[in-house]
Amino acid sequence: MKVGYVQTSPVFGEKQRNFQQVLELTHTITADLLVLPELFATGYAFISKDEVVALSEEGDMETARFLKQLSFQTGAVIVAGFIEKEKDNFYNAAMMVGNDRLIGIYRKIHLFYEEKRWFVPGDKPFEVYNVNDARIGMMICFDWIYPEACRTLAINGAQVIAHPSNLVLPWCQSAMQTRCLENRVFAVTANRIGREQRGINDFNFTGGSQVTAVNGTILSAAPAGEAYVDVVEIDPSTADNKKINSFNDLLNDRRTEFYK
Ligand code: ACM
């Protein structure tokens, strides 16, 4: 299975420009799974609820149409961030698109910083989807700091975690080595680069998108400050073996009665 990330430099509010950059970066790429950053089409540093509303979409709309085109062009299932509107609620969400359809949506459960002003926290469980011969789960950016996110996806059967991100803290990339090691799962973290200086905020996004293997090895690491794409070959079935040695099985050996 070929999995990869597209590390972009979105311009705030310019969806068409941000779509175009993805197309330019991927025009020679084929893969089975491609992950794009969190909020890749809209940008991140909102200064009003009106901006959130104006850039939001109800599921299968403009961004889904674009991702279907990208999926057709690359052969890949795509996971990418967007603002989901449902009635009067707005979610920092990721959608999975492939085979000309919207396969599923994940709503970010652990909101970071001012996201709490703009979005409602995710209200649906961590789901795993069986696509392109792999079981793929989604989480978004700051979910990395809660080990429960990856653990829940692993318990639910995920072999590969698609992880759209807009990272501003320096620890995620190394933490994902532990998240993968402690669950024996693969992860594809797709981060953005660039700076968004809006309102009171001045965000510098850290790049360094990464594919991490079940033993914590980094299979691909993008540079910190460059738009970048990479695809690597993995065997998702290696995530099914949770044995560390002949005595220890990562998931079966948990002592949940002591975790209260
Ligand atoms: C983040 O969750 N975008 C830091």
PDB file of C-alpha atoms and ligand atoms in Angstrom:
ATOM      1  CA  MET A   1       0.000   0.000   0.000  1.00  0.00           C
ATOM      2  CA  LYS A   2       1.312   3.455  -0.966  1.00  0.00           C
ATOM      3  CA  VAL A   3       0.587   6.155   1.610  1.00  0.00           C
ATOM      4  CA  GLY A   4       1.665   9.775   1.636  1.00  0.00           C
ATOM      5  CA  TYR A   5       1.078  13.362   2.612  1.00  0.00           C
ATOM      6  CA  VAL A   6       0.741  16.682   0.826  1.00  0.00           C
ATOM      7  CA  GLN A   7       2.387  19.482   2.825  1.00  0.00           C
ATOM      8  CA  THR A   8       0.957  22.795   1.621  1.00  0.00           C
ATOM      9  CA  SER A   9       1.154  26.538   2.359  1.00  0.00           C
ATOM     10  CA  PRO A  10      -2.495  27.646   2.375  1.00  0.00           C
ATOM     11  CA  VAL A  11      -3.433  31.300   1.929  1.00  0.00           C
ATOM     12  CA  PHE A  12      -6.241  32.302   4.312  1.00  0.00           C
ATOM     13  CA  GLY A  13      -9.666  32.350   2.706  1.00  0.00           C
ATOM     14  CA  GLU A  14      -8.500  31.492  -0.829  1.00  0.00           C
ATOM     15  CA  LYS A  15      -9.991  28.065  -1.456  1.00  0.00           C
ATOM     16  CA  GLN A  16      -9.431  28.017  -5.221  1.00  0.00           C
ATOM     17  CA  ARG A  17      -5.785  29.013  -4.836  1.00  0.00           C
ATOM     18  CA  ASN A  18      -5.301  26.365  -2.144  1.00  0.00           C
ATOM     19  CA  PHE A  19      -6.962  23.666  -4.298  1.00  0.00           C
ATOM     20  CA  GLN A  20      -4.693  24.665  -7.195  1.00  0.00           C
ATOM     21  CA  GLN A  21      -1.560  24.304  -5.067  1.00  0.00           C
ATOM     22  CA  VAL A  22      -2.573  20.743  -4.137  1.00  0.00           C
ATOM     23  CA  LEU A  23      -3.117  19.877  -7.815  1.00  0.00           C
ATOM     24  CA  GLU A  24       0.287  21.294  -8.759  1.00  0.00           C
ATOM     25  CA  LEU A  25       2.052  19.395  -5.977  1.00  0.00           C
ATOM     26  CA  THR A  26       0.393  16.070  -6.843  1.00  0.00           C
ATOM     27  CA  HIS A  27       0.236  16.037 -10.632  1.00  0.00           C
ATOM     28  CA  THR A  28       2.819  13.226 -10.929  1.00  0.00           C
ATOM     29  CA  ILE A  29       1.713  11.324  -7.796  1.00  0.00           C
ATOM     30  CA  THR A  30      -0.138   8.024  -7.507  1.00  0.00           C
ATOM     31  CA  ALA A  31      -1.000   6.463  -4.125  1.00  0.00           C
ATOM     32  CA  ASP A  32      -3.573   4.464  -2.180  1.00  0.00           C
ATOM     33  CA  LEU A  33      -3.912   7.012   0.646  1.00  0.00           C
ATOM     34  CA  LEU A  34      -3.021  10.709   0.566  1.00  0.00           C
ATOM     35  CA  VAL A  35      -3.470  12.953   3.598  1.00  0.00           C
ATOM     36  CA  LEU A  36      -3.773  16.752   3.350  1.00  0.00           C
ATOM     37  CA  PRO A  37      -3.484  19.246   6.248  1.00  0.00           C
ATOM     38  CA  GLU A  38      -6.204  20.303   8.664  1.00  0.00           C
ATOM     39  CA  LEU A  39      -8.333  23.136   7.172  1.00  0.00           C
ATOM     40  CA  PHE A  40      -6.154  22.954   4.046  1.00  0.00           C
ATOM     41  CA  ALA A  41      -8.532  24.969   1.853  1.00  0.00           C
ATOM     42  CA  THR A  42      -9.604  27.707   4.273  1.00  0.00           C
ATOM     43  CA  GLY A  43      -6.616  28.588   6.429  1.00  0.00           C
ATOM     44  CA  TYR A  44      -6.601  28.498  10.218  1.00  0.00           C
ATOM     45  CA  ALA A  45      -6.377  31.902  11.945  1.00  0.00           C
ATOM     46  CA  PHE A  46      -9.997  33.037  11.996  1.00  0.00           C
ATOM     47  CA  ILE A  47     -10.779  36.440  13.510  1.00  0.00           C
ATOM     48  CA  SER A  48     -14.581  36.256  13.489  1.00  0.00           C
ATOM     49  CA  LYS A  49     -17.402  33.736  13.501  1.00  0.00           C
ATOM     50  CA  ASP A  50     -18.532  35.282  10.196  1.00  0.00           C
ATOM     51  CA  GLU A  51     -15.328  34.018   8.571  1.00  0.00           C
ATOM     52  CA  VAL A  52     -15.940  30.517   9.915  1.00  0.00           C
ATOM     53  CA  VAL A  53     -19.511  30.572   8.618  1.00  0.00           C
ATOM     54  CA  ALA A  54     -18.498  31.910   5.200  1.00  0.00           C
ATOM     55  CA  LEU A  55     -15.818  29.234   4.692  1.00  0.00           C
ATOM     56  CA  SER A  56     -17.889  26.312   6.036  1.00  0.00           C
ATOM     57  CA  GLU A  57     -19.513  23.552   3.986  1.00  0.00           C
ATOM     58  CA  GLU A  58     -22.270  21.052   4.587  1.00  0.00           C
ATOM     59  CA  GLY A  59     -20.448  17.792   3.836  1.00  0.00           C
ATOM     60  CA  ASP A  60     -20.580  16.961   0.163  1.00  0.00           C
ATOM     61  CA  MET A  61     -19.918  20.396  -1.370  1.00  0.00           C
ATOM     62  CA  GLU A  62     -17.047  22.318  -2.984  1.00  0.00           C
ATOM     63  CA  THR A  63     -14.164  20.750  -1.036  1.00  0.00           C
ATOM     64  CA  ALA A  64     -15.590  17.234  -1.426  1.00  0.00           C
ATOM     65  CA  ARG A  65     -15.922  17.826  -5.189  1.00  0.00           C
ATOM     66  CA  PHE A  66     -12.301  18.940  -5.349  1.00  0.00           C
ATOM     67  CA  LEU A  67     -11.135  15.938  -3.308  1.00  0.00           C
ATOM     68  CA  LYS A  68     -13.064  13.550  -5.585  1.00  0.00           C
ATOM     69  CA  GLN A  69     -11.162  15.063  -8.515  1.00  0.00           C
ATOM     70  CA  LEU A  70      -7.877  14.638  -6.621  1.00  0.00           C
ATOM     71  CA  SER A  71      -8.794  11.053  -5.767  1.00  0.00           C
ATOM     72  CA  PHE A  72      -9.540  10.323  -9.434  1.00  0.00           C
ATOM     73  CA  GLN A  73      -6.241  11.941 -10.498  1.00  0.00           C
ATOM     74  CA  THR A  74      -4.049  10.103  -7.974  1.00  0.00           C
ATOM     75  CA  GLY A  75      -5.971   6.829  -7.467  1.00  0.00           C
ATOM     76  CA  ALA A  76      -5.852   7.508  -3.734  1.00  0.00           C
ATOM     77  CA  VAL A  77      -8.354   7.709  -0.955  1.00  0.00           C
ATOM     78  CA  ILE A  78      -7.954  11.286   0.325  1.00  0.00           C
ATOM     79  CA  VAL A  79      -8.251  12.510   3.916  1.00  0.00           C
ATOM     80  CA  ALA A  80      -8.322  16.297   4.330  1.00  0.00           C
ATOM     81  CA  GLY A  81      -9.521  18.937   6.771  1.00  0.00           C
ATOM     82  CA  PHE A  82     -12.483  21.296   6.269  1.00  0.00           C
ATOM     83  CA  ILE A  83     -15.059  23.306   8.248  1.00  0.00           C
ATOM     84  CA  GLU A  84     -18.218  21.278   8.538  1.00  0.00           C
ATOM     85  CA  LYS A  85     -21.515  23.089   9.069  1.00  0.00           C
ATOM     86  CA  GLU A  86     -24.473  21.188  10.483  1.00  0.00           C
ATOM     87  CA  LYS A  87     -27.446  23.375  11.361  1.00  0.00           C
ATOM     88  CA  ASP A  88     -25.984  26.114  13.626  1.00  0.00           C
ATOM     89  CA  ASN A  89     -22.919  24.093  14.603  1.00  0.00           C
ATOM     90  CA  PHE A  90     -19.481  24.337  13.032  1.00  0.00           C
ATOM     91  CA  TYR A  91     -16.899  21.574  13.371  1.00  0.00           C
ATOM     92  CA  ASN A  92     -13.183  21.413  12.657  1.00  0.00           C
ATOM     93  CA  ALA A  93     -13.558  18.245  10.595  1.00  0.00           C
ATOM     94  CA  ALA A  94     -11.787  15.890   8.207  1.00  0.00           C
ATOM     95  CA  MET A  95     -13.402  14.036   5.362  1.00  0.00           C
ATOM     96  CA  MET A  96     -12.374  10.815   3.680  1.00  0.00           C
ATOM     97  CA  VAL A  97     -13.118  10.747  -0.043  1.00  0.00           C
ATOM     98  CA  GLY A  98     -12.556   8.001  -2.619  1.00  0.00           C
ATOM     99  CA  ASN A  99     -14.177   6.069  -5.445  1.00  0.00           C
ATOM    100  CA  ASP A 100     -16.165   9.216  -6.279  1.00  0.00           C
ATOM    101  CA  ARG A 101     -17.892   9.357  -2.914  1.00  0.00           C
ATOM    102  CA  LEU A 102     -17.618  10.885   0.515  1.00  0.00           C
ATOM    103  CA  ILE A 103     -16.756   7.886   2.690  1.00  0.00           C
ATOM    104  CA  GLY A 104     -16.821   9.468   6.138  1.00  0.00           C
ATOM    105  CA  ILE A 105     -16.351  12.566   8.271  1.00  0.00           C
ATOM    106  CA  TYR A 106     -14.472  12.934  11.568  1.00  0.00           C
ATOM    107  CA  ARG A 107     -15.141  15.937  13.823  1.00  0.00           C
ATOM    108  CA  LYS A 108     -12.099  16.998  15.876  1.00  0.00           C
ATOM    109  CA  ILE A 109     -12.682  15.883  19.441  1.00  0.00           C
ATOM    110  CA  HIS A 110      -9.889  17.800  21.207  1.00  0.00           C
ATOM    111  CA  LEU A 111     -10.013  21.449  20.149  1.00  0.00           C
ATOM    112  CA  PHE A 112      -6.861  23.567  20.492  1.00  0.00           C
ATOM    113  CA  TYR A 113      -6.737  27.150  21.832  1.00  0.00           C
ATOM    114  CA  GLU A 114      -9.060  29.594  19.967  1.00  0.00           C
ATOM    115  CA  GLU A 115     -10.650  26.741  18.030  1.00  0.00           C
ATOM    116  CA  LYS A 116     -12.839  26.626  21.145  1.00  0.00           C
ATOM    117  CA  ARG A 117     -14.238  30.040  20.114  1.00  0.00           C
ATOM    118  CA  TRP A 118     -15.154  28.916  16.615  1.00  0.00           C
ATOM    119  CA  PHE A 119     -16.014  25.236  16.718  1.00  0.00           C
ATOM    120  CA  VAL A 120     -18.116  22.743  18.633  1.00  0.00           C
ATOM    121  CA  PRO A 121     -16.050  19.747  19.853  1.00  0.00           C
ATOM    122  CA  GLY A 122     -16.536  16.532  17.904  1.00  0.00           C
ATOM    123  CA  ASP A 123     -19.592  14.565  18.974  1.00  0.00           C
ATOM    124  CA  LYS A 124     -19.062  11.287  17.111  1.00  0.00           C
ATOM    125  CA  PRO A 125     -16.889   8.260  17.956  1.00  0.00           C
ATOM    126  CA  PHE A 126     -13.538   7.454  16.341  1.00  0.00           C
ATOM    127  CA  GLU A 127     -14.496   5.334  13.330  1.00  0.00           C
ATOM    128  CA  VAL A 128     -12.411   3.026  11.182  1.00  0.00           C
ATOM    129  CA  TYR A 129     -13.065   2.590   7.443  1.00  0.00           C
ATOM    130  CA  ASN A 130     -12.131  -0.413   5.332  1.00  0.00           C
ATOM    131  CA  VAL A 131     -10.825   1.075   2.086  1.00  0.00           C
ATOM    132  CA  ASN A 132      -8.108   0.259  -0.479  1.00  0.00           C
ATOM    133  CA  ASP A 133      -7.249  -2.972   1.388  1.00  0.00           C
ATOM    134  CA  ALA A 134      -6.576  -1.202   4.689  1.00  0.00           C
ATOM    135  CA  ARG A 135      -8.445  -0.127   7.793  1.00  0.00           C
ATOM    136  CA  ILE A 136      -8.007   3.622   8.111  1.00  0.00           C
ATOM    137  CA  GLY A 137      -8.987   5.912  10.989  1.00  0.00           C
ATOM    138  CA  MET A 138      -8.875   9.692  11.244  1.00  0.00           C
ATOM    139  CA  MET A 139      -7.818  12.128  13.933  1.00  0.00           C
ATOM    140  CA  ILE A 140      -6.918  15.818  13.664  1.00  0.00           C
ATOM    141  CA  CYS A 141      -3.814  17.656  14.859  1.00  0.00           C
ATOM    142  CA  PHE A 142      -4.048  18.299  18.655  1.00  0.00           C
ATOM    143  CA  ASP A 143      -5.714  14.905  19.139  1.00  0.00           C
ATOM    144  CA  TRP A 144      -2.078  13.697  19.208  1.00  0.00           C
ATOM    145  CA  ILE A 145      -1.600  14.932  22.778  1.00  0.00           C
ATOM    146  CA  TYR A 146      -4.352  12.608  24.050  1.00  0.00           C
ATOM    147  CA  PRO A 147      -3.035   9.018  23.852  1.00  0.00           C
ATOM    148  CA  GLU A 148      -6.669   7.904  24.042  1.00  0.00           C
ATOM    149  CA  ALA A 149      -7.283   9.061  20.451  1.00  0.00           C
ATOM    150  CA  CYS A 150      -4.736   6.721  18.811  1.00  0.00           C
ATOM    151  CA  ARG A 151      -5.469   4.001  21.353  1.00  0.00           C
ATOM    152  CA  THR A 152      -9.191   4.099  20.610  1.00  0.00           C
ATOM    153  CA  LEU A 153      -8.543   3.959  16.875  1.00  0.00           C
ATOM    154  CA  ALA A 154      -6.176   0.998  17.398  1.00  0.00           C
ATOM    155  CA  ILE A 155      -8.740  -0.823  19.555  1.00  0.00           C
ATOM    156  CA  ASN A 156     -11.315  -0.150  16.830  1.00  0.00           C
ATOM    157  CA  GLY A 157      -9.028  -1.928  14.371  1.00  0.00           C
ATOM    158  CA  ALA A 158      -7.226   0.898  12.588  1.00  0.00           C
ATOM    159  CA  GLN A 159      -4.023  -0.122  10.823  1.00  0.00           C
ATOM    160  CA  VAL A 160      -3.292   3.370   9.498  1.00  0.00           C
ATOM    161  CA  ILE A 161      -4.164   6.698  11.139  1.00  0.00           C
ATOM    162  CA  ALA A 162      -4.659   9.628   8.789  1.00  0.00           C
ATOM    163  CA  HIS A 163      -3.752  12.774  10.736  1.00  0.00           C
ATOM    164  CA  PRO A 164      -4.424  16.137   9.042  1.00  0.00           C
ATOM    165  CA  SER A 165      -2.658  18.835  11.067  1.00  0.00           C
ATOM    166  CA  ASN A 166      -1.861  22.542  11.443  1.00  0.00           C
ATOM    167  CA  LEU A 167       0.914  22.135  14.009  1.00  0.00           C
ATOM    168  CA  VAL A 168       2.312  25.068  15.945  1.00  0.00           C
ATOM    169  CA  LEU A 169       3.807  23.233  18.946  1.00  0.00           C
ATOM    170  CA  PRO A 170       7.151  21.458  18.446  1.00  0.00           C
ATOM    171  CA  TRP A 171       6.382  18.044  19.985  1.00  0.00           C
ATOM    172  CA  CYS A 172       3.907  16.249  17.760  1.00  0.00           C
ATOM    173  CA  GLN A 173       6.330  14.683  15.305  1.00  0.00           C
ATOM    174  CA  SER A 174       8.319  12.921  18.026  1.00  0.00           C
ATOM    175  CA  ALA A 175       5.168  12.118  20.030  1.00  0.00           C
ATOM    176  CA  MET A 176       3.723  10.324  16.995  1.00  0.00           C
ATOM    177  CA  GLN A 177       6.650   7.888  17.177  1.00  0.00           C
ATOM    178  CA  THR A 178       5.414   6.897  20.641  1.00  0.00           C
ATOM    179  CA  ARG A 179       1.735   6.909  19.585  1.00  0.00           C
ATOM    180  CA  CYS A 180       2.592   4.461  16.779  1.00  0.00           C
ATOM    181  CA  LEU A 181       4.904   2.324  18.913  1.00  0.00           C
ATOM    182  CA  GLU A 182       2.452   2.023  21.813  1.00  0.00           C
ATOM    183  CA  ASN A 183      -0.370   0.941  19.482  1.00  0.00           C
ATOM    184  CA  ARG A 184       1.534  -0.715  16.633  1.00  0.00           C
ATOM    185  CA  VAL A 185      -0.215   1.406  14.020  1.00  0.00           C
ATOM    186  CA  PHE A 186       1.028   3.450  11.069  1.00  0.00           C
ATOM    187  CA  ALA A 187       0.323   7.186  11.002  1.00  0.00           C
ATOM    188  CA  VAL A 188       0.406   9.744   8.218  1.00  0.00           C
ATOM    189  CA  THR A 189       0.656  13.241   9.688  1.00  0.00           C
ATOM    190  CA  ALA A 190       0.098  15.944   7.054  1.00  0.00           C
ATOM    191  CA  ASN A 191       1.109  19.356   8.336  1.00  0.00           C
ATOM    192  CA  ARG A 192       1.122  22.788   6.669  1.00  0.00           C
ATOM    193  CA  ILE A 193       3.858  25.401   6.474  1.00  0.00           C
ATOM    194  CA  GLY A 194       3.857  29.196   6.509  1.00  0.00           C
ATOM    195  CA  ARG A 195       2.689  31.958   8.793  1.00  0.00           C
ATOM    196  CA  GLU A 196      -0.762  33.370   9.529  1.00  0.00           C
ATOM    197  CA  GLN A 197      -0.658  36.749  11.227  1.00  0.00           C
ATOM    198  CA  ARG A 198      -4.276  37.711  11.838  1.00  0.00           C
ATOM    199  CA  GLY A 199      -5.961  39.500  14.752  1.00  0.00           C
ATOM    200  CA  ILE A 200      -4.109  38.802  17.988  1.00  0.00           C
ATOM    201  CA  ASN A 201      -2.437  35.684  16.579  1.00  0.00           C
ATOM    202  CA  ASP A 202       0.802  35.044  14.787  1.00  0.00           C
ATOM    203  CA  PHE A 203       0.951  31.344  13.946  1.00  0.00           C
ATOM    204  CA  ASN A 204       4.061  29.742  12.482  1.00  0.00           C
ATOM    205  CA  PHE A 205       3.249  26.271  11.220  1.00  0.00           C
ATOM    206  CA  THR A 206       6.016  23.751  11.581  1.00  0.00           C
ATOM    207  CA  GLY A 207       5.894  21.536   8.457  1.00  0.00           C
ATOM    208  CA  GLY A 208       7.752  18.292   9.073  1.00  0.00           C
ATOM    209  CA  SER A 209       4.901  16.104   7.835  1.00  0.00           C
ATOM    210  CA  GLN A 210       5.665  12.513   8.624  1.00  0.00           C
ATOM    211  CA  VAL A 211       4.854   8.879   7.919  1.00  0.00           C
ATOM    212  CA  THR A 212       5.499   6.826  11.050  1.00  0.00           C
ATOM    213  CA  ALA A 213       5.712   3.019  11.191  1.00  0.00           C
ATOM    214  CA  VAL A 214       4.340   0.565  13.768  1.00  0.00           C
ATOM    215  CA  ASN A 215       7.700   0.445  15.575  1.00  0.00           C
ATOM    216  CA  GLY A 216       8.034   4.234  15.734  1.00  0.00           C
ATOM    217  CA  THR A 217      10.441   4.470  12.810  1.00  0.00           C
ATOM    218  CA  ILE A 218       9.997   7.583  10.672  1.00  0.00           C
ATOM    219  CA  LEU A 219       9.523   6.381   7.086  1.00  0.00           C
ATOM    220  CA  SER A 220       9.278   9.856   5.593  1.00  0.00           C
ATOM    221  CA  ALA A 221       9.848  13.333   7.006  1.00  0.00           C
ATOM    222  CA  ALA A 222       9.147  16.531   5.106  1.00  0.00           C
ATOM    223  CA  PRO A 223      11.244  19.681   5.529  1.00  0.00           C
ATOM    224  CA  ALA A 224      10.039  22.384   7.936  1.00  0.00           C
ATOM    225  CA  GLY A 225       9.553  25.206   5.467  1.00  0.00           C
ATOM    226  CA  GLU A 226       8.784  23.839   2.000  1.00  0.00           C
ATOM    227  CA  ALA A 227       5.645  22.666   0.237  1.00  0.00           C
ATOM    228  CA  TYR A 228       6.335  18.992  -0.208  1.00  0.00           C
ATOM    229  CA  VAL A 229       4.807  15.643  -1.148  1.00  0.00           C
ATOM    230  CA  ASP A 230       6.011  12.149  -0.417  1.00  0.00           C
ATOM    231  CA  VAL A 231       4.622   8.640  -0.765  1.00  0.00           C
ATOM    232  CA  VAL A 232       6.049   5.498   0.831  1.00  0.00           C
ATOM    233  CA  GLU A 233       5.174   1.818   0.639  1.00  0.00           C
ATOM    234  CA  ILE A 234       3.821   0.140   3.783  1.00  0.00           C
ATOM    235  CA  ASP A 235       2.272  -3.225   4.585  1.00  0.00           C
ATOM    236  CA  PRO A 236      -0.779  -2.337   6.717  1.00  0.00           C
ATOM    237  CA  SER A 237      -1.172  -5.962   7.874  1.00  0.00           C
ATOM    238  CA  THR A 238       1.924  -5.583  10.088  1.00  0.00           C
ATOM    239  CA  ALA A 239      -0.312  -3.441  12.330  1.00  0.00           C
ATOM    240  CA  ASP A 240      -2.466  -6.498  13.022  1.00  0.00           C
ATOM    241  CA  ASN A 241       0.255  -8.205  15.045  1.00  0.00           C
ATOM    242  CA  LYS A 242       0.213  -6.525  18.453  1.00  0.00           C
ATOM    243  CA  LYS A 243       2.757  -8.916  19.937  1.00  0.00           C
ATOM    244  CA  ILE A 244       5.969  -7.362  21.287  1.00  0.00           C
ATOM    245  CA  ASN A 245       7.419 -10.779  22.207  1.00  0.00           C
ATOM    246  CA  SER A 246       6.056 -14.246  22.929  1.00  0.00           C
ATOM    247  CA  PHE A 247       4.689 -13.062  26.314  1.00  0.00           C
ATOM    248  CA  ASN A 248       3.388  -9.562  25.567  1.00  0.00           C
ATOM    249  CA  ASP A 249       0.477  -8.440  23.423  1.00  0.00           C
ATOM    250  CA  LEU A 250      -0.003  -4.662  23.443  1.00  0.00           C
ATOM    251  CA  LEU A 251      -3.777  -4.547  23.506  1.00  0.00           C
ATOM    252  CA  ASN A 252      -4.627  -7.827  25.257  1.00  0.00           C
ATOM    253  CA  ASP A 253      -2.215  -7.078  28.124  1.00  0.00           C
ATOM    254  CA  ARG A 254      -3.942  -3.843  29.098  1.00  0.00           C
ATOM    255  CA  ARG A 255      -5.225  -3.917  32.710  1.00  0.00           C
ATOM    256  CA  THR A 256      -8.266  -1.759  32.223  1.00  0.00           C
ATOM    257  CA  GLU A 257      -9.503  -2.455  35.763  1.00  0.00           C
ATOM    258  CA  PHE A 258      -6.589  -0.289  37.000  1.00  0.00           C
ATOM    259  CA  TYR A 259      -7.196   2.576  34.564  1.00  0.00           C
ATOM    260  CA  LYS A 260     -10.124   4.140  36.380  1.00  0.00           C
TER     261      LYS A 260
HETATM  262  C1  ACM B   1      -3.880  22.266  16.254  1.00  0.00           C
HETATM  263  O1  ACM B   1      -4.569  21.395  16.797  1.00  0.00           O
HETATM  264  N1  ACM B   1      -4.192  22.769  15.081  1.00  0.00           N
HETATM  265  C2  ACM B   1      -2.662  22.744  16.900  1.00  0.00           C
END
